[in-house]
Coordinates of C-alpha atoms and ligand atoms in Angstrom, one line a residue:
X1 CA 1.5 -16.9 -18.6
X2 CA -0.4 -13.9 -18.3
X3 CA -3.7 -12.7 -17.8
X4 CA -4.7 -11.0 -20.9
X5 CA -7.6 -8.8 -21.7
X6 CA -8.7 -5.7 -23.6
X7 CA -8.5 -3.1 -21.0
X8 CA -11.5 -0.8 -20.9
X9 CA -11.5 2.4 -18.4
X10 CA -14.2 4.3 -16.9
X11 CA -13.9 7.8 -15.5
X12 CA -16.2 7.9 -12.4
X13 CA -17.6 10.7 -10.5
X14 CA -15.5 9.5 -7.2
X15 CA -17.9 10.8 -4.7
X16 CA -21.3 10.1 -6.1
X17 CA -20.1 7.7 -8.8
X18 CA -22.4 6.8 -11.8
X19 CA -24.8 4.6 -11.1
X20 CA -24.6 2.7 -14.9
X21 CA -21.0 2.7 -14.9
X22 CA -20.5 1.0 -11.1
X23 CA -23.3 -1.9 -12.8
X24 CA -21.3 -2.7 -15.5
X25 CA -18.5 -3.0 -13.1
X26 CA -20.3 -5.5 -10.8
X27 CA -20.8 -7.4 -14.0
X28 CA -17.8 -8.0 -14.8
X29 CA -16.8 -9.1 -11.4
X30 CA -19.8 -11.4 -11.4
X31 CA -18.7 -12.5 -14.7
X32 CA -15.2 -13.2 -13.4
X33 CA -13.1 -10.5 -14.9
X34 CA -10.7 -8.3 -13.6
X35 CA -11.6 -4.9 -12.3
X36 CA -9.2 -2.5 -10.7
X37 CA -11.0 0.4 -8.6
X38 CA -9.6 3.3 -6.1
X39 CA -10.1 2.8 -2.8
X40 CA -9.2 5.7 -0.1
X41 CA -5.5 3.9 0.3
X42 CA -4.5 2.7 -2.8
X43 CA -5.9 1.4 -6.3
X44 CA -6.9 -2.5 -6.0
X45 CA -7.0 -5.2 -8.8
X46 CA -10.4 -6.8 -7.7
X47 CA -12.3 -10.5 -8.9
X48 CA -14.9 -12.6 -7.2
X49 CA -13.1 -13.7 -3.8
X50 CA -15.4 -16.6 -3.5
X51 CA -14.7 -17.4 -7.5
X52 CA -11.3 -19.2 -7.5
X53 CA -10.5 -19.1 -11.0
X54 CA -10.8 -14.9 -11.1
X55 CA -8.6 -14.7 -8.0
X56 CA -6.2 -17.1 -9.8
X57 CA -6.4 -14.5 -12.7
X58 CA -5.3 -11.6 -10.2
X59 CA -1.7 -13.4 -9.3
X60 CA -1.1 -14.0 -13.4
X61 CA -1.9 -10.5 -14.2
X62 CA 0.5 -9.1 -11.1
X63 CA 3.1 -11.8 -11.7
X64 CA 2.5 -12.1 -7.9
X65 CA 3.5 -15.2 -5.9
X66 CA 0.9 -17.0 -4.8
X67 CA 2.7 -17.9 -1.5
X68 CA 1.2 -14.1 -0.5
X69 CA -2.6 -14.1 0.6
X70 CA -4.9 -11.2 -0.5
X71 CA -7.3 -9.3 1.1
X72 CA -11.2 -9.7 0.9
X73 CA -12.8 -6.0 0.6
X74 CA -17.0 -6.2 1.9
X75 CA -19.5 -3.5 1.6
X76 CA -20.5 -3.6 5.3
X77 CA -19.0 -4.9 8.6
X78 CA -22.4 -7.2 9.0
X79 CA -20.9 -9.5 5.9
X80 CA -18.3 -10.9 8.3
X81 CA -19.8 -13.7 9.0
X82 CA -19.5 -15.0 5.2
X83 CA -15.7 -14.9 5.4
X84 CA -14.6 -15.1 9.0
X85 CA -15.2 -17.8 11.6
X86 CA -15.2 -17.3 15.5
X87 CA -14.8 -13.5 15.2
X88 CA -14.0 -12.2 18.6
X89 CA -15.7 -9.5 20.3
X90 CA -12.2 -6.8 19.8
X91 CA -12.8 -7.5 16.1
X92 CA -16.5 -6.6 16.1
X93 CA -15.7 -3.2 18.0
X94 CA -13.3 -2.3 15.8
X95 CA -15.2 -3.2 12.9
X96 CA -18.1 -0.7 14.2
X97 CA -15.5 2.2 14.8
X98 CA -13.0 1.7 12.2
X99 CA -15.1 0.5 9.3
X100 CA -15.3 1.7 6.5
X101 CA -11.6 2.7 6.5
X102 CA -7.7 1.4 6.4
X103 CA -8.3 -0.9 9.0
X104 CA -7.9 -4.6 7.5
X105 CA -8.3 -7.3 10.3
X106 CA -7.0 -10.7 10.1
X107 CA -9.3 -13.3 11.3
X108 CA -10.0 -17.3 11.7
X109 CA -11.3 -18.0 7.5
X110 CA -14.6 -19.4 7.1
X111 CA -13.9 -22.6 4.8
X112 CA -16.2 -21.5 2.1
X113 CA -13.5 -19.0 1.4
X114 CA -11.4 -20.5 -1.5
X115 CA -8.0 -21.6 -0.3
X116 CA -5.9 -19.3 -3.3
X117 CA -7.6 -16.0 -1.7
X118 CA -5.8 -16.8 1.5
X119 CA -2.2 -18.5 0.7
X120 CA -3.8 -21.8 2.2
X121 CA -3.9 -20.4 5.6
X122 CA -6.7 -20.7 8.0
X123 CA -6.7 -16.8 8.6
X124 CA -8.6 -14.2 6.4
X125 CA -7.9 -10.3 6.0
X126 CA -10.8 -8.2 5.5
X127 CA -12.0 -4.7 5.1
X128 CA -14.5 -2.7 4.2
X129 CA -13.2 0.3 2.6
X130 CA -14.8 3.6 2.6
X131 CA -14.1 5.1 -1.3
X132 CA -17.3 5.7 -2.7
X133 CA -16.7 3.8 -5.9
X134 CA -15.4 0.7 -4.1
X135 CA -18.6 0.8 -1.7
X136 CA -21.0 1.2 -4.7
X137 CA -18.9 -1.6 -6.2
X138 CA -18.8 -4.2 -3.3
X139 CA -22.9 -3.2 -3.1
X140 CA -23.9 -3.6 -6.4
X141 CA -21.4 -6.8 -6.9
X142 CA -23.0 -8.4 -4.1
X143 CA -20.0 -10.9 -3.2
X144 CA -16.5 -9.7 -1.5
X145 CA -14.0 -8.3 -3.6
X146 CA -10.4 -9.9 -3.1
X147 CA -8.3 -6.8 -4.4
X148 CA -4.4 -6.7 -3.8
X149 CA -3.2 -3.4 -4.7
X150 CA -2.9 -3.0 -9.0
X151 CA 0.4 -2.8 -9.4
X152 CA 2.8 -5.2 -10.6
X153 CA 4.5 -7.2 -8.1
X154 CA 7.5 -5.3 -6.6
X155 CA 6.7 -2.0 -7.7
X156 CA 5.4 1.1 -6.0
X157 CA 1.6 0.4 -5.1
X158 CA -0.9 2.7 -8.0
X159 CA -2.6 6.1 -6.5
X160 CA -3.9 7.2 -9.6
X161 CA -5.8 5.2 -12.7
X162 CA -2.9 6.1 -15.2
X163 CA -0.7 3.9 -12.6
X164 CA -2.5 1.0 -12.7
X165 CA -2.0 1.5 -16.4
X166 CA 1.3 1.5 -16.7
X167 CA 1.6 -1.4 -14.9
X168 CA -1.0 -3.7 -15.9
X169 CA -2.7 -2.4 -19.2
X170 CA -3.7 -5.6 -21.2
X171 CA -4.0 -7.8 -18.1
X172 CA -6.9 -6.4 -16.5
X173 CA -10.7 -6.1 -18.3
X174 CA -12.0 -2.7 -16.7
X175 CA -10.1 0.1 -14.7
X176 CA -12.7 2.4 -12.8
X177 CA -10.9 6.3 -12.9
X178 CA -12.0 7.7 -9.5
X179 CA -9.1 10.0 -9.8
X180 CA -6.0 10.2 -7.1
X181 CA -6.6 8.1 -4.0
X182 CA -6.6 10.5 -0.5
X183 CA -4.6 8.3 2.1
X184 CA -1.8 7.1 -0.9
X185 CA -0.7 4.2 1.5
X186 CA -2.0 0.9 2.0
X187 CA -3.9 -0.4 5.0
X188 CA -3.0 -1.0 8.0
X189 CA -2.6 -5.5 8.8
X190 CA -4.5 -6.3 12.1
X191 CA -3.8 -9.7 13.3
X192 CA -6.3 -10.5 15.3
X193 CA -5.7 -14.3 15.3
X194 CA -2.8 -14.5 17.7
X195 CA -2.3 -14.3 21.6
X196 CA -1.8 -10.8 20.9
X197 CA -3.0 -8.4 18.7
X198 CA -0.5 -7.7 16.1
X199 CA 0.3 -4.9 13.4
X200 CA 1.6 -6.7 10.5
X201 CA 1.7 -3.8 8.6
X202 CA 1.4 -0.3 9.6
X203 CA -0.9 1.8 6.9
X204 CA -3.5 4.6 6.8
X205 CA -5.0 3.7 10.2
X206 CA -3.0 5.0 13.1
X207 CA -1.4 3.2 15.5
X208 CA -2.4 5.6 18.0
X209 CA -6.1 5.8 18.8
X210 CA -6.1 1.4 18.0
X211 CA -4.1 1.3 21.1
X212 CA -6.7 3.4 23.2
X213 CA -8.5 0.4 22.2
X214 CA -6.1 -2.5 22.7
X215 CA -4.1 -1.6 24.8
X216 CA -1.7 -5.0 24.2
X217 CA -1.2 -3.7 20.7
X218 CA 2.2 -5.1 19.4
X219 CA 3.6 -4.2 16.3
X220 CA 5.9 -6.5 14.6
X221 CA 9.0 -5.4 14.6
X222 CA 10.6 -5.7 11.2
X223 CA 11.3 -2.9 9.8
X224 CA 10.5 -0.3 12.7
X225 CA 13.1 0.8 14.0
X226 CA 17.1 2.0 11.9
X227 CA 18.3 -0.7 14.8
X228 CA 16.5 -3.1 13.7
X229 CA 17.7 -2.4 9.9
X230 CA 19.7 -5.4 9.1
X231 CA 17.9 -8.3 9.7
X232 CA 18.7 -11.7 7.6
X233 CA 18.1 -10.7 4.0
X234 CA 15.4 -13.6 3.3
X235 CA 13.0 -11.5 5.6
X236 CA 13.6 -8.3 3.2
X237 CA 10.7 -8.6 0.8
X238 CA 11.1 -6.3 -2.1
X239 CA 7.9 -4.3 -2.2
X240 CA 7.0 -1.2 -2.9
X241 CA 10.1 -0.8 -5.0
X242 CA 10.8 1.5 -7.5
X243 CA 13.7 0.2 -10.1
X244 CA 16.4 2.5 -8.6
X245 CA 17.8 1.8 -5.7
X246 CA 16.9 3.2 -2.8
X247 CA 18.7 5.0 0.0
X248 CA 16.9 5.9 3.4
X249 CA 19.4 8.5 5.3
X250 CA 18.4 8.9 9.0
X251 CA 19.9 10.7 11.9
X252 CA 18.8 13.5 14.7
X253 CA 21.4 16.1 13.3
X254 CA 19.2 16.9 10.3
X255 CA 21.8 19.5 8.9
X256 CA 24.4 16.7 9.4
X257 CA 22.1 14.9 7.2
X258 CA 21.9 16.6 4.3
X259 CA 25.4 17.4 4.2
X260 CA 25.8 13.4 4.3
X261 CA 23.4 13.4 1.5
X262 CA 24.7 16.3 -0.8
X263 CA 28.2 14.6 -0.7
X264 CA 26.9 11.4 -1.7
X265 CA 24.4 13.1 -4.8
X266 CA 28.5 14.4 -5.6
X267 CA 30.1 11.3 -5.6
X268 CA 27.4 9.8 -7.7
X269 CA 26.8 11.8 -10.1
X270 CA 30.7 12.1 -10.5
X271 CA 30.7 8.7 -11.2
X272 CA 28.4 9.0 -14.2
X273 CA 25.2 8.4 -12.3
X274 CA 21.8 9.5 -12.7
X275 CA 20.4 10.8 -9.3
X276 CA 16.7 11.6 -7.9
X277 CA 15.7 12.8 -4.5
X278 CA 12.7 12.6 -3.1
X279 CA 12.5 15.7 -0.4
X280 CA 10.2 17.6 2.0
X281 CA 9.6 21.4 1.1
X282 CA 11.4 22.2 3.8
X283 CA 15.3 20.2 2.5
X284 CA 14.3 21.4 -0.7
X285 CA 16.6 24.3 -0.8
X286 CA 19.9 22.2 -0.1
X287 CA 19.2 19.6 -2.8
X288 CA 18.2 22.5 -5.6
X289 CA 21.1 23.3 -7.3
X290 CA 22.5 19.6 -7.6
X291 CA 22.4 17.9 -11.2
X292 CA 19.7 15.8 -9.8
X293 CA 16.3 15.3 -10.7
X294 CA 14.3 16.6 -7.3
X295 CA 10.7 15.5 -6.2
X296 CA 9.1 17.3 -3.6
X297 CA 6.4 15.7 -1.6
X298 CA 5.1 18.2 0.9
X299 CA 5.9 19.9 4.0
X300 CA 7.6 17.4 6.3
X301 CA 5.1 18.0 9.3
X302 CA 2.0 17.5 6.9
X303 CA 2.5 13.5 6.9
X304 CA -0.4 13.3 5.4
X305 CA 0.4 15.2 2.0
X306 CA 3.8 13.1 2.2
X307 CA 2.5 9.5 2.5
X308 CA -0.6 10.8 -0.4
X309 CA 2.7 11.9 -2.8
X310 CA 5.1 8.8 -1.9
X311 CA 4.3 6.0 -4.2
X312 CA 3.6 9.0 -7.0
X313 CA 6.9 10.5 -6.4
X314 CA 8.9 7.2 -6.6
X315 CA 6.9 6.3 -9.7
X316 CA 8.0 9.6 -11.5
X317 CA 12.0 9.3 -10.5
X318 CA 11.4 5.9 -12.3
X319 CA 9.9 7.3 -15.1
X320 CA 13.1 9.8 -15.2
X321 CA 15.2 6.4 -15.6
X322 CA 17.5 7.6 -12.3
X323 CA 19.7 4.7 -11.0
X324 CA 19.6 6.0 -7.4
X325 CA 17.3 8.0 -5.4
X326 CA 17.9 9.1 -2.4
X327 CA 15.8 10.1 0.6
X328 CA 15.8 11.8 3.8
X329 CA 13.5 10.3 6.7
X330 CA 10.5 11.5 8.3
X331 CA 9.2 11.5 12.0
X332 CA 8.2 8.2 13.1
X333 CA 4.7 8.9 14.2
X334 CA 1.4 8.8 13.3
X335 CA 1.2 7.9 9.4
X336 CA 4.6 8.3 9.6
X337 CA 5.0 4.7 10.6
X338 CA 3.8 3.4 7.3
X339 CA 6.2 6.1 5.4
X340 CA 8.9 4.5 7.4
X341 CA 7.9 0.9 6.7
X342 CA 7.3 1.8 2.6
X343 CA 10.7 3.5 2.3
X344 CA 12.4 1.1 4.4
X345 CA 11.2 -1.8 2.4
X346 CA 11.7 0.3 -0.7
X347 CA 15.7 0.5 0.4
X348 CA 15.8 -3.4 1.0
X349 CA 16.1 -3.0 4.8
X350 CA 19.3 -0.5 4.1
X351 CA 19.1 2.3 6.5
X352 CA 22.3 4.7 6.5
X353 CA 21.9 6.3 9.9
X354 CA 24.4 9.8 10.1
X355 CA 26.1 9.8 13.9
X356 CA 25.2 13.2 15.4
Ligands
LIG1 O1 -5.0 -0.7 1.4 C1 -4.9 -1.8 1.1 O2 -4.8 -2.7 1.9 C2 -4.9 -2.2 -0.4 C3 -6.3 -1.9 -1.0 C4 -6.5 -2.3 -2.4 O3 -7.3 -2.4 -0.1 N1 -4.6 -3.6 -0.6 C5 -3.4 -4.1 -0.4 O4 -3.3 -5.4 -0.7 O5 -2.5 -3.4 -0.1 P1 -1.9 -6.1 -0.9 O6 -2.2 -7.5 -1.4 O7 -1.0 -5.3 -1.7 O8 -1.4 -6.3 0.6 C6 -2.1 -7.1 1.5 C7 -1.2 -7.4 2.7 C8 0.0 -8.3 2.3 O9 1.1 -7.8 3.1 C9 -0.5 -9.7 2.7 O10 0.6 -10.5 3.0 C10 -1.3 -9.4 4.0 O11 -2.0 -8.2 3.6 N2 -2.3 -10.4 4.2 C11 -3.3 -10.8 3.4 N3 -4.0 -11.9 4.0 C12 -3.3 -12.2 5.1 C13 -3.5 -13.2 6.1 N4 -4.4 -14.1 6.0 N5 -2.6 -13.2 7.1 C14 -1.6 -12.3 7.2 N6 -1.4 -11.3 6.3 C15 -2.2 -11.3 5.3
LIG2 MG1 0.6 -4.6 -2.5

């Protein structure tokens, strides 16, 4: 069963957001609705997190197993305390120089915490993000927001309000319209509860300056590296999917690359196929007069206009009803990493790698 609700939306002013609108908001979250609101990564689907019945309301309306734990948003790094326990002194640091931001931390759960929010495990993830409607939100709520990204479960995480729509109109009381979200990728997972601190997730904070800071950092491994591309299937979570499928093409001959790519887009559409590709500016001109339907998403160096455009771009080939789309990879650095890691997951671990 569904969640089911009349869904209202509000257009917010995203950088000094309407004071009226952002207390009607905290009402309903008080009042255990549903409310989804932009944050600087991606559109969230937020309730209560200390009100178990609302966050049991968040996995109906995504259709989202419950065996996955959700992140609690806070409007300062002093709330810690109310949903972590034995918070180490790394955490607190990075807290101060991270927060608010992409940086979600995964810490020991203080037990007050309901056990849905967090899958039944004794860890908690946390953030405090920096949108200005999500702030005035978690202020003026007064309790921490558990807020999953609003899409439905599998598809490509919502950067805009319309997105959330399209996915979840009907099962959600209030959508807050901040307009498109700057970062476009999720947060970056921080475990901070093992030996060593892990990345769980790369996202919109950099791997880069949190290793001037811990300098142990390890990232987990899944879906890093084209080697590492074929791991048993049960640890291939479909996420970030768009209905097509999805093939990543890799390879350090770029113009070996495309020519990979253009005779694949042939054979396809030959056999009767409808075929998007999502390209950089730059690979734009070699995919431009194919029968395809094209997507550009920015410059290939600007990584950050690419990641901003991803989830958008796979929504619209969707929306185009293409049964393939295919896609050309990006460097593997800085926000990059999450790129990687979104289209990786989006191709189902599949990485077609062109020998030089
Ligand atoms: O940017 C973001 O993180 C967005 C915005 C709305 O804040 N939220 C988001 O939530 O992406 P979601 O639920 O789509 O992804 C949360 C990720 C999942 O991969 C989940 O498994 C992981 O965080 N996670 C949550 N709690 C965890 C925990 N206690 N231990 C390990 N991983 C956890
Ligand atoms: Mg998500």
């Amino acid at each position: 069963m569904t969640y089911s609700a009349e869904t209202q939306v509000l257009h917010l002013n995203a950088q000094y957001p309407e004071a009226h609108l952002i207390k009607q908001a905290a009402e309903r979250i008080r009042a255990g609705g549903l409310v989804a609101f932009p944050t600087e990564t991606v559109y969230g689907l937020g309730a209560n997190g200390f009100d178990a019945m609302a966050v049991e309301h968040i996995f109906t309306a995504k259709a989202r197993p419950t065996s996955d734990p959700i992140i609690l948003h806070l409007s300062s790094r002093h709330q810690l305390e109310l949903v972590a326990k034995d918070i180490p002194q790394l955490a607190l640091q990075l807290a101060q120089a991270f927060w608010p931001g992409p940086l979600t931390l995964v810490l020991k759960r203080q037990p007050r915490v309901p056990a849905i929010v967090t899958a039944g495990l004794d860890t908690v993830a946390v953030r405090v993000p920096s949108h200005p409607v999500a702030l005035a939100l978690l202020k003026a709520a007064d309790v921490p927001i558990a807020a999953p990204s609003a899409n439905r479960f599998s598809r490509p995480s919502p950067t805009t309000a319309q997105h959330v729509l399209e996915d979840l109109d009907g099962c959600v009381d209030l959508v807050l319209d901040g307009g498109a979200t700057s970062i476009g990728v999720e947060s970056t997972v921080l475990d901070l509860t093992q030996a060593i601190p892990t990345i769980l997730r790369p996202g919109g904070a950099l791997i880069e300056p949190l290793r001037v800071m811990i300098p142990n950092l390890q990232i987990k491994q899944r879906f890093m590296g084209a080697e590492e591309s074929m791991p048993s299937p049960g640890m291939l979570l479909k996420h970030y999917s768009p209905n097509a499928e999805l093939m990543l093409f890799t390879g350090s001959d770029d113009s070996k690359v495309v020519a990979h790519m253009q005779a694949i887009i042939q054979r396809l559409v030959v056999e009767g196929k409808s075929v998007g590709v999502l390209t950089s500016e730059e690979d734009h001109p070699y995919f431009a007069r194919l029968p395809i339907q094209l997507v550009e998403l920015g410059p290939r160096t600007d990584l950050e206009m690419i990641a901003r455009n991803l989830f958008a771009g796979m929504r619209t080939l969707d929306f185009l009803g293409v049964d393939v789309i295919l896609v050309k990879s990006f460097v593997q650095e800085g926000l990059g990493l999450a790129i990687w890691d979104r289209l990786i997951r989006a191709a189902e671990g599949k990485v077609i790698t062109i020998p030089d």
